[in-house]
PDB file of C-alpha atoms in Angstrom:
ATOM      1  CA  MET A  80       7.232  -3.456  55.831  1.00 65.00           C
ATOM      2  CA  ALA A  81       4.165  -5.013  54.185  1.00 72.00           C
ATOM      3  CA  ILE A  82       1.822  -2.499  55.801  1.00 76.00           C
ATOM      4  CA  ALA A  83       3.917   0.416  54.489  1.00 80.00           C
ATOM      5  CA  ALA A  84       4.047  -1.175  51.023  1.00 81.00           C
ATOM      6  CA  LYS A  85       0.224  -1.714  51.092  1.00 81.00           C
ATOM      7  CA  LYS A  86      -0.395   1.945  52.074  1.00 80.00           C
ATOM      8  CA  MET A  87       1.943   3.152  49.365  1.00 83.00           C
ATOM      9  CA  SER A  88       0.152   0.958  46.810  1.00 84.00           C
ATOM     10  CA  GLN A  89      -3.170   2.292  48.019  1.00 82.00           C
ATOM     11  CA  VAL A  90      -2.007   5.865  47.638  1.00 81.00           C
ATOM     12  CA  THR A  91      -0.712   5.110  44.146  1.00 87.00           C
ATOM     13  CA  THR A  92      -3.975   3.526  43.135  1.00 86.00           C
ATOM     14  CA  HIS A  93      -5.967   6.378  44.570  1.00 81.00           C
ATOM     15  CA  MET A  94      -3.738   8.898  42.835  1.00 87.00           C
ATOM     16  CA  GLY A  95      -4.231   7.137  39.489  1.00 90.00           C
ATOM     17  CA  ILE A  96      -8.005   7.200  39.883  1.00 87.00           C
ATOM     18  CA  ALA A  97      -7.975  10.897  40.929  1.00 85.00           C
ATOM     19  CA  PHE A  98      -5.745  11.885  38.066  1.00 89.00           C
ATOM     20  CA  GLY A  99      -7.615   9.906  35.476  1.00 88.00           C
ATOM     21  CA  LEU A 100     -11.038  11.147  36.477  1.00 81.00           C
ATOM     22  CA  MET A 101      -9.947  14.792  36.721  1.00 81.00           C
ATOM     23  CA  TYR A 102      -8.014  14.642  33.364  1.00 84.00           C
ATOM     24  CA  LEU A 103     -11.058  12.983  31.771  1.00 80.00           C
ATOM     25  CA  LEU A 104     -13.388  15.708  33.148  1.00 77.00           C
ATOM     26  CA  THR A 105     -11.129  18.719  32.475  1.00 76.00           C
ATOM     27  CA  GLY A 106      -8.591  17.721  29.846  1.00 80.00           C
ATOM     28  CA  SER A 107      -5.966  19.385  32.027  1.00 82.00           C
ATOM     29  CA  VAL A 108      -2.814  17.541  33.041  1.00 89.00           C
ATOM     30  CA  ALA A 109      -2.085  20.255  35.665  1.00 86.00           C
ATOM     31  CA  PHE A 110      -5.544  19.974  37.190  1.00 80.00           C
ATOM     32  CA  GLY A 111      -5.384  16.173  37.128  1.00 83.00           C
ATOM     33  CA  GLY A 112      -2.004  16.368  38.859  1.00 87.00           C
ATOM     34  CA  LEU A 113      -3.345  18.648  41.550  1.00 82.00           C
ATOM     35  CA  ALA A 114      -6.191  16.211  42.209  1.00 80.00           C
ATOM     36  CA  ALA A 115      -3.838  13.229  42.140  1.00 83.00           C
ATOM     37  CA  VAL A 116      -1.639  14.721  44.833  1.00 84.00           C
ATOM     38  CA  LEU A 117      -4.021  16.300  47.300  1.00 82.00           C
ATOM     39  CA  GLU A 118      -7.228  14.283  47.398  1.00 80.00           C
ATOM     40  CA  PRO A 119      -5.817  10.679  47.754  1.00 76.00           C
ATOM     41  CA  VAL A 120      -3.224  11.664  50.342  1.00 78.00           C
ATOM     42  CA  ILE A 121      -5.846  13.266  52.579  1.00 84.00           C
ATOM     43  CA  ASN A 122      -8.217  10.289  52.191  1.00 78.00           C
ATOM     44  CA  VAL A 123      -5.500   7.702  52.934  1.00 77.00           C
ATOM     45  CA  ALA A 124      -4.400   9.709  55.990  1.00 85.00           C
ATOM     46  CA  LEU A 125      -8.011   9.813  57.282  1.00 86.00           C
ATOM     47  CA  LEU A 126      -8.878   6.212  56.522  1.00 84.00           C
ATOM     48  CA  PRO A 127      -7.177   4.506  59.461  1.00 86.00           C
ATOM     49  CA  TYR A 128      -9.101   6.728  61.912  1.00 89.00           C
ATOM     50  CA  HIS A 129     -12.277   5.941  60.143  1.00 87.00           C
ATOM     51  CA  GLU A 130     -11.577   2.215  60.169  1.00 87.00           C
ATOM     52  CA  ARG A 131     -10.644   2.282  63.848  1.00 89.00           C
ATOM     53  CA  GLY A 132     -13.928   3.918  64.821  1.00 87.00           C
ATOM     54  CA  TRP A 133     -15.953   1.470  62.810  1.00 84.00           C
ATOM     55  CA  HIS A 134     -13.987  -1.527  64.169  1.00 85.00           C
ATOM     56  CA  ALA A 135     -14.915  -0.347  67.700  1.00 85.00           C
ATOM     57  CA  LEU A 136     -18.583  -0.128  66.730  1.00 83.00           C
ATOM     58  CA  ARG A 137     -18.528  -3.651  65.159  1.00 81.00           C
ATOM     59  CA  ALA A 138     -16.878  -5.029  68.276  1.00 83.00           C
ATOM     60  CA  ARG A 139     -19.492  -3.424  70.506  1.00 83.00           C
ATOM     61  CA  PHE A 140     -22.530  -4.426  68.443  1.00 84.00           C
ATOM     62  CA  ALA A 141     -21.453  -7.887  67.092  1.00 79.00           C
ATOM     63  CA  ALA A 142     -25.019  -8.944  66.483  1.00 79.00           C
ATOM     64  CA  ARG A 143     -25.461  -6.181  63.915  1.00 81.00           C
ATOM     65  CA  ARG A 144     -22.216  -6.808  62.054  1.00 76.00           C
ATOM     66  CA  LEU A 145     -23.668  -6.930  58.546  1.00 78.00           C
ATOM     67  CA  ALA A 146     -25.668  -3.760  59.011  1.00 83.00           C
ATOM     68  CA  LEU A 147     -22.597  -1.955  60.470  1.00 83.00           C
ATOM     69  CA  LEU A 148     -20.492  -3.111  57.537  1.00 81.00           C
ATOM     70  CA  ALA A 149     -22.948  -1.491  55.101  1.00 83.00           C
ATOM     71  CA  ALA A 150     -23.087   1.630  57.233  1.00 87.00           C
ATOM     72  CA  GLU A 151     -19.308   1.749  57.275  1.00 86.00           C
ATOM     73  CA  LYS A 152     -19.107   1.633  53.496  1.00 83.00           C
ATOM     74  CA  ALA A 153     -21.726   4.419  53.279  1.00 87.00           C
ATOM     75  CA  SER A 154     -19.741   6.457  55.797  1.00 88.00           C
ATOM     76  CA  GLN A 155     -16.535   5.876  53.888  1.00 84.00           C
ATOM     77  CA  THR A 156     -18.212   7.106  50.713  1.00 83.00           C
ATOM     78  CA  VAL A 157     -19.400  10.265  52.512  1.00 88.00           C
ATOM     79  CA  MET A 158     -15.966  10.865  53.875  1.00 87.00           C
ATOM     80  CA  HIS A 159     -14.430  10.488  50.394  1.00 81.00           C
ATOM     81  CA  ALA A 160     -17.083  12.772  48.939  1.00 88.00           C
ATOM     82  CA  GLY A 161     -16.418  15.505  51.527  1.00 90.00           C
ATOM     83  CA  VAL A 162     -12.707  15.440  50.852  1.00 86.00           C
ATOM     84  CA  ALA A 163     -13.217  15.389  47.099  1.00 84.00           C
ATOM     85  CA  PHE A 164     -15.667  18.244  47.233  1.00 88.00           C
ATOM     86  CA  GLY A 165     -13.550  20.320  49.601  1.00 85.00           C
ATOM     87  CA  MET A 166     -10.380  19.849  47.575  1.00 77.00           C
ATOM     88  CA  MET A 167     -12.025  20.537  44.197  1.00 77.00           C
ATOM     89  CA  TYR A 168     -13.964  23.498  45.525  1.00 80.00           C
ATOM     90  CA  ALA A 169     -10.797  25.010  47.056  1.00 75.00           C
ATOM     91  CA  ALA A 170      -8.897  24.429  43.830  1.00 73.00           C
ATOM     92  CA  THR A 171     -11.518  25.709  41.379  1.00 75.00           C
ATOM     93  CA  GLY A 172     -14.067  27.828  43.343  1.00 78.00           C
ATOM     94  CA  SER A 173     -16.827  25.957  41.519  1.00 81.00           C
ATOM     95  CA  LEU A 174     -19.638  24.303  43.504  1.00 90.00           C
ATOM     96  CA  ALA A 175     -20.627  22.422  40.364  1.00 89.00           C
ATOM     97  CA  PHE A 176     -17.200  20.974  39.729  1.00 82.00           C
ATOM     98  CA  GLY A 177     -16.728  20.237  43.422  1.00 84.00           C
ATOM     99  CA  GLY A 178     -20.097  18.406  43.416  1.00 90.00           C
ATOM    100  CA  LEU A 179     -19.233  16.371  40.326  1.00 87.00           C
ATOM    101  CA  ALA A 180     -15.903  15.375  41.845  1.00 83.00           C
ATOM    102  CA  ALA A 181     -17.682  14.530  45.143  1.00 87.00           C
ATOM    103  CA  VAL A 182     -20.004  12.138  43.380  1.00 89.00           C
ATOM    104  CA  LEU A 183     -17.719  10.338  40.955  1.00 87.00           C
ATOM    105  CA  GLU A 184     -14.326   9.977  42.630  1.00 84.00           C
ATOM    106  CA  PRO A 185     -15.383   8.451  45.943  1.00 79.00           C
ATOM    107  CA  ILE A 186     -17.698   5.935  44.301  1.00 82.00           C
ATOM    108  CA  ILE A 187     -14.923   4.724  42.069  1.00 87.00           C
ATOM    109  CA  ASN A 188     -12.493   4.478  44.977  1.00 80.00           C
ATOM    110  CA  VAL A 189     -14.856   2.686  47.363  1.00 80.00           C
ATOM    111  CA  ILE A 190     -15.496   0.126  44.654  1.00 87.00           C
ATOM    112  CA  ALA A 191     -11.908  -0.199  43.474  1.00 87.00           C
ATOM    113  CA  LEU A 192      -9.830  -0.164  46.713  1.00 84.00           C
ATOM    114  CA  PRO A 193     -11.278  -3.377  48.208  1.00 87.00           C
ATOM    115  CA  PHE A 194     -10.283  -5.181  44.970  1.00 89.00           C
ATOM    116  CA  HIS A 195      -6.832  -3.586  45.282  1.00 87.00           C
ATOM    117  CA  ASP A 196      -6.569  -4.769  48.912  1.00 86.00           C
ATOM    118  CA  ARG A 197      -7.480  -8.363  48.094  1.00 88.00           C
ATOM    119  CA  LEU A 198      -4.962  -8.489  45.298  1.00 87.00           C
ATOM    120  CA  PHE A 199      -2.322  -6.978  47.479  1.00 86.00           C
ATOM    121  CA  GLU A 200      -3.000  -9.433  50.285  1.00 84.00           C
ATOM    122  CA  ARG A 201      -2.703 -12.336  47.736  1.00 85.00           C
ATOM    123  CA  HIS A 202       0.594 -10.981  46.500  1.00 82.00           C
ATOM    124  CA  VAL A 203       1.957 -10.642  50.080  1.00 77.00           C
ATOM    125  CA  LEU A 204       0.837 -14.151  50.948  1.00 70.00           C
ATOM    126  CA  ARG A 205       2.396 -15.575  47.758  1.00 77.00           C
ATOM    127  CA  THR A 206       5.638 -13.684  48.368  1.00 75.00           C
ATOM    128  CA  ALA A 207       5.768 -14.936  52.019  1.00 70.00           C
ATOM    129  CA  THR A 208       5.098 -18.506  50.878  1.00 73.00           C
ATOM    130  CA  VAL A 209       7.879 -18.310  48.318  1.00 74.00           C
ATOM    131  CA  ALA A 210      10.294 -16.772  50.832  1.00 73.00           C
ATOM    132  CA  ALA A 211       9.425 -19.464  53.508  1.00 73.00           C
ATOM    133  CA  ALA A 212      10.001 -22.259  50.933  1.00 74.00           C
ATOM    134  CA  ALA A 213      13.402 -20.933  49.923  1.00 68.00           C
TER     135      ALA A 213
END
């Protein structure tokens, strides 16, 4: 149950970032809504496969763990950029707008989502501690 709640919270956070950025850039609620629905859902669906692949690499090359962690974050940013670009280009037909979305949206998410995850984990641990004490 906690995993499903975390994923739903990640999707909601991602959607808020996508909507806010696209609304800020375009001034369009409709376009912000389109971005909020498509882009985050695709990224959250792809992320577990991305993490699984990098986990396998870190397990295989444990001595280079720090370098692999940095490479994983760079790879995650590229994945987000590809999805953001593809979605925005498909929606608008504009290479420029797709490129702008590909640069800004993934960077914001790669920075924001680890903070989200830490806060969520603290909340789950706090809730579990309170439930165990009751």
